[in-house]
């Protein structure tokens, strides 16, 4: 369905019409995803926003709809690109963040680095929505720059680890059953890390490892951190107070977290960018409906030249960013995604989301500030996208430092 925005129209969003690497099967898949999201997300999304998390029934509905188990790589990832854009276009950024972290970001670490036993233990239930996953990476003093990481997992003489530390701003934090935790283990590395920076700066992740932690284990304490936006993302702080972990909690090889993060973060940023592209589409559709309905001086508000030019700038940027994002998705499906491309996608898509939300709210006037309006939700959610999964300032550094291709 086409949406008009100040006389212009958004693309029909049929992948096979716009991109040579999509076919009619992707068009049909998009239609199915839209229908499933309408059934599994939209009926409960406002309640999830109010309560601050997706409930257990909601997660199971997402799993039953097949929305939690699409491929992470290879040609099948193009289906995920379609799904991620449509998930973003629901207009609930908290939901898209929670689902994105669960189904793509946290799960990607299991797929990339987990043993067969670890995957078998966690992934089937995660794909059914029966066991929610979360990434426990960030700390108060270690966000974009992880070199000041203070969470520690001390190896025990009898085997395993004792985990102590404090994580914050963790999506799915109170409802997750599995936490992927970054901690210093001090374990010897089998080979020296290459001279690359830790994500965000420094080289201070020597001896750090990734661990799989049962969120219900004794010593794990979780507290909600209510946010002004992303309200249904279940953001929380998590304290680890002497949590005993078995030896098989280690994800991949010991002391290799830097390399693991370097490999996974480009994918996370591509996912975040595709979700944001869908969010921009939703914002433009909200704006288009308002500009057509709002009358000013005998005609629709969207007919005013000053308004049309603002919309034209948004549409031009949207078309450009969307095409770049799907090209990056294709690169990933071919195993060719690089840091610069992933960073550009995430930077441009999330910053466009902020600009589109501001324009949408401003042109709605006072209506755009009503607390329970969709416009207000889009406006308060947009800024968080420029912070999570790599702040814009960090991404600009990465883009500037990456070799031109």
GROMACS .gro file of C-alpha atoms in nm:
model
  405
    1UNK     CA    1   0.000   0.000   0.000
    2UNK     CA    2   0.134   0.341  -0.092
    3UNK     CA    3   0.141   0.616   0.168
    4UNK     CA    4   0.126   0.976   0.051
    5UNK     CA    5   0.344   1.234   0.224
    6UNK     CA    6   0.279   1.593   0.117
    7UNK     CA    7   0.182   1.476  -0.230
    8UNK     CA    8   0.476   1.238  -0.269
    9UNK     CA    9   0.441   0.864  -0.221
   10UNK     CA   10   0.650   0.620  -0.025
   11UNK     CA   11   0.773   0.317  -0.221
   12UNK     CA   12   0.548   0.013  -0.238
   13UNK     CA   13   0.817  -0.176  -0.046
   14UNK     CA   14   0.811  -0.479  -0.272
   15UNK     CA   15   1.172  -0.597  -0.240
   16UNK     CA   16   1.184  -0.763  -0.582
   17UNK     CA   17   1.092  -0.435  -0.753
   18UNK     CA   18   1.365  -0.233  -0.586
   19UNK     CA   19   1.661  -0.466  -0.535
   20UNK     CA   20   1.805  -0.728  -0.772
   21UNK     CA   21   1.893  -0.963  -0.488
   22UNK     CA   22   1.530  -1.003  -0.375
   23UNK     CA   23   1.266  -1.205  -0.558
   24UNK     CA   24   0.892  -1.264  -0.546
   25UNK     CA   25   0.942  -1.503  -0.255
   26UNK     CA   26   1.063  -1.211  -0.044
   27UNK     CA   27   0.755  -1.010  -0.148
   28UNK     CA   28   0.532  -1.291  -0.025
   29UNK     CA   29   0.736  -1.325   0.293
   30UNK     CA   30   0.696  -0.952   0.363
   31UNK     CA   31   0.319  -0.982   0.334
   32UNK     CA   32   0.319  -1.275   0.576
   33UNK     CA   33   0.542  -1.091   0.822
   34UNK     CA   34   0.313  -0.787   0.819
   35UNK     CA   35   0.014  -1.007   0.892
   36UNK     CA   36   0.196  -1.191   1.171
   37UNK     CA   37   0.316  -0.869   1.331
   38UNK     CA   38  -0.039  -0.737   1.317
   39UNK     CA   39  -0.150  -1.045   1.510
   40UNK     CA   40   0.146  -1.094   1.746
   41UNK     CA   41   0.263  -0.738   1.822
   42UNK     CA   42   0.007  -0.467   1.760
   43UNK     CA   43  -0.273  -0.597   1.987
   44UNK     CA   44  -0.049  -0.600   2.295
   45UNK     CA   45   0.208  -0.331   2.219
   46UNK     CA   46   0.041  -0.046   2.409
   47UNK     CA   47   0.006  -0.266   2.718
   48UNK     CA   48   0.374  -0.363   2.690
   49UNK     CA   49   0.466   0.005   2.675
   50UNK     CA   50   0.270   0.073   2.994
   51UNK     CA   51   0.405  -0.224   3.190
   52UNK     CA   52   0.761  -0.182   3.064
   53UNK     CA   53   0.818  -0.524   2.910
   54UNK     CA   54   0.682  -0.782   2.669
   55UNK     CA   55   0.493  -1.038   2.874
   56UNK     CA   56   0.547  -1.413   2.855
   57UNK     CA   57   0.237  -1.458   2.639
   58UNK     CA   58   0.368  -1.195   2.399
   59UNK     CA   59   0.702  -1.369   2.361
   60UNK     CA   60   0.531  -1.701   2.299
   61UNK     CA   61   0.308  -1.539   2.037
   62UNK     CA   62   0.614  -1.398   1.861
   63UNK     CA   63   0.773  -1.742   1.865
   64UNK     CA   64   0.458  -1.915   1.742
   65UNK     CA   65   0.440  -1.664   1.456
   66UNK     CA   66   0.791  -1.765   1.346
   67UNK     CA   67   0.934  -1.419   1.412
   68UNK     CA   68   1.223  -1.526   1.637
   69UNK     CA   69   1.412  -1.779   1.428
   70UNK     CA   70   1.501  -1.636   1.086
   71UNK     CA   71   1.859  -1.687   0.955
   72UNK     CA   72   2.147  -1.471   1.075
   73UNK     CA   73   2.374  -1.519   0.775
   74UNK     CA   74   2.393  -1.656   0.424
   75UNK     CA   75   2.128  -1.591   0.158
   76UNK     CA   76   1.857  -1.659   0.415
   77UNK     CA   77   1.951  -1.340   0.596
   78UNK     CA   78   1.766  -1.142   0.329
   79UNK     CA   79   1.446  -1.277   0.485
   80UNK     CA   80   1.565  -1.137   0.816
   81UNK     CA   81   1.632  -0.799   0.654
   82UNK     CA   82   1.270  -0.792   0.538
   83UNK     CA   83   1.149  -0.895   0.883
   84UNK     CA   84   1.362  -0.637   1.064
   85UNK     CA   85   1.238  -0.351   0.849
   86UNK     CA   86   0.877  -0.457   0.902
   87UNK     CA   87   0.932  -0.495   1.277
   88UNK     CA   88   1.068  -0.141   1.287
   89UNK     CA   89   0.767  -0.018   1.090
   90UNK     CA   90   0.528  -0.125   1.367
   91UNK     CA   91   0.623   0.203   1.535
   92UNK     CA   92   0.710   0.052   1.873
   93UNK     CA   93   1.083   0.099   1.915
   94UNK     CA   94   1.085  -0.066   2.257
   95UNK     CA   95   0.938  -0.381   2.107
   96UNK     CA   96   1.176  -0.379   1.814
   97UNK     CA   97   1.471  -0.331   2.052
   98UNK     CA   98   1.363  -0.618   2.276
   99UNK     CA   99   1.302  -0.853   1.983
  100UNK     CA  100   1.617  -0.742   1.801
  101UNK     CA  101   1.835  -0.806   2.106
  102UNK     CA  102   1.672  -1.143   2.174
  103UNK     CA  103   1.640  -1.288   1.825
  104UNK     CA  104   1.947  -1.139   1.656
  105UNK     CA  105   2.200  -0.976   1.886
  106UNK     CA  106   2.225  -1.207   2.188
  107UNK     CA  107   2.143  -1.511   1.977
  108UNK     CA  108   2.419  -1.424   1.732
  109UNK     CA  109   2.683  -1.486   2.000
  110UNK     CA  110   2.546  -1.836   2.056
  111UNK     CA  111   2.538  -1.906   1.684
  112UNK     CA  112   2.888  -1.769   1.624
  113UNK     CA  113   3.072  -1.898   1.929
  114UNK     CA  114   2.854  -2.148   2.113
  115UNK     CA  115   2.924  -2.519   2.129
  116UNK     CA  116   2.671  -2.767   1.996
  117UNK     CA  117   2.565  -2.841   2.353
  118UNK     CA  118   2.519  -2.471   2.433
  119UNK     CA  119   2.314  -2.410   2.121
  120UNK     CA  120   2.098  -2.714   2.188
  121UNK     CA  121   2.042  -2.605   2.547
  122UNK     CA  122   1.929  -2.250   2.471
  123UNK     CA  123   1.835  -2.178   2.109
  124UNK     CA  124   1.523  -2.395   2.061
  125UNK     CA  125   1.348  -2.238   2.361
  126UNK     CA  126   1.464  -1.892   2.252
  127UNK     CA  127   1.314  -1.940   1.906
  128UNK     CA  128   0.985  -2.048   2.060
  129UNK     CA  129   0.983  -1.738   2.280
  130UNK     CA  130   0.996  -1.954   2.592
  131UNK     CA  131   1.338  -1.833   2.708
  132UNK     CA  132   1.426  -1.467   2.650
  133UNK     CA  133   1.789  -1.367   2.597
  134UNK     CA  134   1.980  -1.048   2.678
  135UNK     CA  135   2.326  -0.900   2.626
  136UNK     CA  136   2.487  -0.793   2.955
  137UNK     CA  137   2.782  -0.596   2.821
  138UNK     CA  138   2.743  -0.232   2.931
  139UNK     CA  139   2.848  -0.091   3.268
  140UNK     CA  140   2.812   0.259   3.411
  141UNK     CA  141   3.174   0.344   3.330
  142UNK     CA  142   3.211   0.110   3.031
  143UNK     CA  143   2.971   0.171   2.746
  144UNK     CA  144   3.108   0.294   2.415
  145UNK     CA  145   3.453   0.243   2.569
  146UNK     CA  146   3.467  -0.103   2.723
  147UNK     CA  147   3.828  -0.078   2.835
  148UNK     CA  148   3.720   0.007   3.192
  149UNK     CA  149   3.529  -0.319   3.226
  150UNK     CA  150   3.503  -0.414   3.596
  151UNK     CA  151   3.285  -0.725   3.603
  152UNK     CA  152   3.507  -1.021   3.690
  153UNK     CA  153   3.465  -1.397   3.672
  154UNK     CA  154   3.738  -1.553   3.884
  155UNK     CA  155   3.826  -1.913   3.794
  156UNK     CA  156   3.756  -2.150   4.084
  157UNK     CA  157   4.004  -2.422   4.185
  158UNK     CA  158   3.734  -2.687   4.146
  159UNK     CA  159   3.642  -2.555   3.800
  160UNK     CA  160   3.404  -2.294   3.672
  161UNK     CA  161   3.392  -1.929   3.774
  162UNK     CA  162   3.267  -1.694   4.045
  163UNK     CA  163   3.103  -1.390   3.884
  164UNK     CA  164   3.085  -1.044   4.044
  165UNK     CA  165   2.992  -0.715   3.881
  166UNK     CA  166   2.726  -0.464   3.787
  167UNK     CA  167   2.571  -0.418   3.442
  168UNK     CA  168   2.326  -0.146   3.338
  169UNK     CA  169   2.095  -0.039   3.055
  170UNK     CA  170   2.032  -0.402   2.960
  171UNK     CA  171   1.735  -0.461   2.726
  172UNK     CA  172   1.521  -0.761   2.831
  173UNK     CA  173   1.698  -0.729   3.164
  174UNK     CA  174   1.426  -0.840   3.406
  175UNK     CA  175   1.255  -1.100   3.186
  176UNK     CA  176   1.553  -1.274   3.028
  177UNK     CA  177   1.630  -1.632   3.117
  178UNK     CA  178   1.976  -1.626   2.959
  179UNK     CA  179   2.236  -1.351   2.985
  180UNK     CA  180   2.540  -1.323   2.758
  181UNK     CA  181   2.785  -1.154   2.997
  182UNK     CA  182   3.116  -0.981   2.928
  183UNK     CA  183   3.360  -1.023   3.218
  184UNK     CA  184   3.729  -1.032   3.293
  185UNK     CA  185   3.831  -1.391   3.353
  186UNK     CA  186   4.207  -1.349   3.345
  187UNK     CA  187   4.220  -1.671   3.149
  188UNK     CA  188   4.522  -1.719   2.926
  189UNK     CA  189   4.468  -1.659   2.559
  190UNK     CA  190   4.568  -1.925   2.312
  191UNK     CA  191   4.711  -1.661   2.080
  192UNK     CA  192   4.770  -1.288   2.119
  193UNK     CA  193   4.497  -1.057   2.004
  194UNK     CA  194   4.583  -0.846   1.700
  195UNK     CA  195   4.666  -0.481   1.767
  196UNK     CA  196   4.307  -0.361   1.733
  197UNK     CA  197   4.116  -0.137   1.966
  198UNK     CA  198   3.846  -0.257   2.197
  199UNK     CA  199   3.502  -0.144   2.081
  200UNK     CA  200   3.492   0.225   2.154
  201UNK     CA  201   3.858   0.275   2.231
  202UNK     CA  202   4.158   0.141   2.415
  203UNK     CA  203   4.287  -0.213   2.413
  204UNK     CA  204   4.177  -0.297   2.765
  205UNK     CA  205   3.983  -0.618   2.701
  206UNK     CA  206   4.283  -0.846   2.742
  207UNK     CA  207   4.175  -1.145   2.945
  208UNK     CA  208   3.804  -1.074   2.900
  209UNK     CA  209   3.563  -1.351   2.806
  210UNK     CA  210   3.197  -1.402   2.725
  211UNK     CA  211   2.991  -1.618   2.959
  212UNK     CA  212   2.643  -1.770   2.947
  213UNK     CA  213   2.462  -1.699   3.273
  214UNK     CA  214   2.128  -1.840   3.383
  215UNK     CA  215   1.944  -1.525   3.489
  216UNK     CA  216   1.766  -1.715   3.767
  217UNK     CA  217   2.089  -1.835   3.929
  218UNK     CA  218   2.149  -1.744   4.296
  219UNK     CA  219   2.330  -1.411   4.324
  220UNK     CA  220   2.176  -1.252   4.013
  221UNK     CA  221   1.980  -0.941   4.115
  222UNK     CA  222   1.781  -0.745   3.857
  223UNK     CA  223   1.616  -0.405   3.890
  224UNK     CA  224   1.418  -0.215   3.624
  225UNK     CA  225   1.562   0.110   3.492
  226UNK     CA  226   1.259   0.301   3.357
  227UNK     CA  227   1.353   0.499   3.047
  228UNK     CA  228   1.188   0.798   2.882
  229UNK     CA  229   1.176   0.600   2.557
  230UNK     CA  230   1.202   0.234   2.454
  231UNK     CA  231   0.956   0.172   2.736
  232UNK     CA  232   0.866  -0.184   2.641
  233UNK     CA  233   1.231  -0.288   2.603
  234UNK     CA  234   1.253  -0.397   2.969
  235UNK     CA  235   1.574  -0.203   3.040
  236UNK     CA  236   1.735  -0.302   3.370
  237UNK     CA  237   2.048  -0.303   3.580
  238UNK     CA  238   2.186  -0.641   3.680
  239UNK     CA  239   2.409  -0.716   3.978
  240UNK     CA  240   2.615  -1.034   3.997
  241UNK     CA  241   2.699  -1.109   4.359
  242UNK     CA  242   2.914  -1.419   4.386
  243UNK     CA  243   2.734  -1.611   4.112
  244UNK     CA  244   2.878  -1.961   4.073
  245UNK     CA  245   2.911  -2.066   3.709
  246UNK     CA  246   3.003  -2.406   3.567
  247UNK     CA  247   3.301  -2.444   3.336
  248UNK     CA  248   3.073  -2.483   3.037
  249UNK     CA  249   2.936  -2.131   3.093
  250UNK     CA  250   3.232  -2.006   2.890
  251UNK     CA  251   3.122  -1.898   2.542
  252UNK     CA  252   3.399  -1.978   2.297
  253UNK     CA  253   3.762  -1.971   2.399
  254UNK     CA  254   3.880  -1.792   2.715
  255UNK     CA  255   4.021  -1.443   2.687
  256UNK     CA  256   3.886  -1.391   2.334
  257UNK     CA  257   3.604  -1.144   2.399
  258UNK     CA  258   3.769  -0.867   2.199
  259UNK     CA  259   3.773  -1.071   1.881
  260UNK     CA  260   3.422  -1.200   1.948
  261UNK     CA  261   3.286  -0.848   1.993
  262UNK     CA  262   3.464  -0.724   1.683
  263UNK     CA  263   3.300  -0.999   1.482
  264UNK     CA  264   2.951  -0.956   1.627
  265UNK     CA  265   2.920  -0.577   1.653
  266UNK     CA  266   2.908  -0.512   1.278
  267UNK     CA  267   2.611  -0.747   1.257
  268UNK     CA  268   2.441  -0.578   1.554
  269UNK     CA  269   2.475  -0.239   1.388
  270UNK     CA  270   2.331  -0.366   1.063
  271UNK     CA  271   2.034  -0.505   1.257
  272UNK     CA  272   1.988  -0.175   1.440
  273UNK     CA  273   2.003   0.015   1.111
  274UNK     CA  274   1.741  -0.202   0.941
  275UNK     CA  275   1.509  -0.165   1.240
  276UNK     CA  276   1.556   0.213   1.228
  277UNK     CA  277   1.477   0.224   0.855
  278UNK     CA  278   1.143   0.063   0.931
  279UNK     CA  279   1.089   0.312   1.210
  280UNK     CA  280   1.145   0.603   0.971
  281UNK     CA  281   0.884   0.461   0.737
  282UNK     CA  282   0.633   0.451   1.021
  283UNK     CA  283   0.712   0.812   1.110
  284UNK     CA  284   0.667   0.925   0.750
  285UNK     CA  285   0.334   0.745   0.733
  286UNK     CA  286   0.217   0.922   1.051
  287UNK     CA  287   0.330   1.251   0.904
  288UNK     CA  288   0.163   1.188   0.570
  289UNK     CA  289  -0.173   1.110   0.727
  290UNK     CA  290  -0.158   1.430   0.932
  291UNK     CA  291  -0.052   1.653   0.643
  292UNK     CA  292  -0.340   1.526   0.432
  293UNK     CA  293  -0.600   1.571   0.705
  294UNK     CA  294  -0.488   1.900   0.863
  295UNK     CA  295  -0.635   2.202   0.690
  296UNK     CA  296  -0.473   2.544   0.675
  297UNK     CA  297  -0.599   2.845   0.480
  298UNK     CA  298  -0.840   2.643   0.274
  299UNK     CA  299  -0.609   2.357   0.181
  300UNK     CA  300  -0.416   2.064   0.329
  301UNK     CA  301  -0.114   2.151   0.539
  302UNK     CA  302   0.094   1.929   0.314
  303UNK     CA  303   0.030   2.161   0.020
  304UNK     CA  304   0.228   2.447   0.180
  305UNK     CA  305   0.565   2.489   0.010
  306UNK     CA  306   0.756   2.529   0.336
  307UNK     CA  307   0.615   2.194   0.449
  308UNK     CA  308   0.665   2.018   0.117
  309UNK     CA  309   1.033   2.109   0.111
  310UNK     CA  310   1.087   1.965   0.459
  311UNK     CA  311   0.915   1.646   0.351
  312UNK     CA  312   1.116   1.632   0.028
  313UNK     CA  313   1.440   1.637   0.226
  314UNK     CA  314   1.317   1.355   0.449
  315UNK     CA  315   1.204   1.144   0.154
  316UNK     CA  316   1.533   1.193  -0.031
  317UNK     CA  317   1.732   1.086   0.272
  318UNK     CA  318   1.497   0.796   0.345
  319UNK     CA  319   1.524   0.654  -0.006
  320UNK     CA  320   1.903   0.678   0.007
  321UNK     CA  321   1.944   0.525   0.352
  322UNK     CA  322   1.696   0.245   0.285
  323UNK     CA  323   1.873   0.137  -0.033
  324UNK     CA  324   2.212   0.148   0.137
  325UNK     CA  325   2.081  -0.057   0.430
  326UNK     CA  326   1.946  -0.333   0.208
  327UNK     CA  327   2.266  -0.334   0.004
  328UNK     CA  328   2.452  -0.384   0.333
  329UNK     CA  329   2.215  -0.670   0.416
  330UNK     CA  330   2.305  -0.831   0.085
  331UNK     CA  331   2.677  -0.782   0.160
  332UNK     CA  332   2.627  -0.958   0.493
  333UNK     CA  333   2.445  -1.243   0.320
  334UNK     CA  334   2.756  -1.286   0.104
  335UNK     CA  335   2.994  -1.271   0.399
  336UNK     CA  336   3.128  -0.931   0.288
  337UNK     CA  337   2.992  -0.683   0.544
  338UNK     CA  338   3.265  -0.458   0.683
  339UNK     CA  339   3.284  -0.223   0.980
  340UNK     CA  340   3.259   0.093   0.775
  341UNK     CA  341   2.945  -0.016   0.590
  342UNK     CA  342   2.772  -0.140   0.907
  343UNK     CA  343   2.861   0.182   1.087
  344UNK     CA  344   2.728   0.400   0.804
  345UNK     CA  345   2.398   0.211   0.801
  346UNK     CA  346   2.347   0.245   1.173
  347UNK     CA  347   2.461   0.609   1.188
  348UNK     CA  348   2.254   0.739   0.898
  349UNK     CA  349   1.939   0.538   0.972
  350UNK     CA  350   1.920   0.626   1.341
  351UNK     CA  351   2.003   0.993   1.289
  352UNK     CA  352   1.743   1.014   1.012
  353UNK     CA  353   1.495   0.865   1.259
  354UNK     CA  354   1.565   1.155   1.496
  355UNK     CA  355   1.523   1.415   1.223
  356UNK     CA  356   1.203   1.257   1.094
  357UNK     CA  357   1.058   1.231   1.445
  358UNK     CA  358   1.136   1.596   1.519
  359UNK     CA  359   0.977   1.713   1.194
  360UNK     CA  360   0.674   1.491   1.251
  361UNK     CA  361   0.623   1.621   1.605
  362UNK     CA  362   0.674   1.984   1.505
  363UNK     CA  363   0.427   1.968   1.215
  364UNK     CA  364   0.169   1.802   1.439
  365UNK     CA  365   0.182   2.106   1.667
  366UNK     CA  366   0.038   2.054   2.014
  367UNK     CA  367  -0.100   1.715   1.909
  368UNK     CA  368   0.255   1.590   1.882
  369UNK     CA  369   0.309   1.649   2.254
  370UNK     CA  370   0.012   1.449   2.381
  371UNK     CA  371   0.159   1.190   2.615
  372UNK     CA  372  -0.030   0.890   2.478
  373UNK     CA  373  -0.001   0.977   2.108
  374UNK     CA  374   0.192   0.772   1.855
  375UNK     CA  375   0.381   1.087   1.755
  376UNK     CA  376   0.503   1.146   2.110
  377UNK     CA  377   0.614   0.783   2.134
  378UNK     CA  378   0.810   0.805   1.810
  379UNK     CA  379   0.968   1.132   1.924
  380UNK     CA  380   1.085   1.006   2.263
  381UNK     CA  381   1.207   0.675   2.118
  382UNK     CA  382   1.413   0.816   1.834
  383UNK     CA  383   1.711   0.949   2.029
  384UNK     CA  384   1.782   0.615   2.196
  385UNK     CA  385   1.858   0.464   1.857
  386UNK     CA  386   2.160   0.693   1.822
  387UNK     CA  387   2.300   0.563   2.152
  388UNK     CA  388   2.233   0.189   2.171
  389UNK     CA  389   2.455  -0.053   1.973
  390UNK     CA  390   2.716   0.217   1.919
  391UNK     CA  391   2.675   0.590   1.978
  392UNK     CA  392   2.684   0.816   1.674
  393UNK     CA  393   3.009   0.976   1.789
  394UNK     CA  394   3.179   0.637   1.809
  395UNK     CA  395   3.046   0.537   1.467
  396UNK     CA  396   3.188   0.853   1.312
  397UNK     CA  397   3.528   0.762   1.453
  398UNK     CA  398   3.501   0.410   1.311
  399UNK     CA  399   3.397   0.542   0.970
  400UNK     CA  400   3.682   0.792   0.962
  401UNK     CA  401   3.939   0.530   1.060
  402UNK     CA  402   3.818   0.251   0.832
  403UNK     CA  403   3.998   0.208   0.500
  404UNK     CA  404   3.809   0.332   0.197
  405UNK     CA  405   3.675   0.051  -0.020
   0.00000   0.00000   0.00000
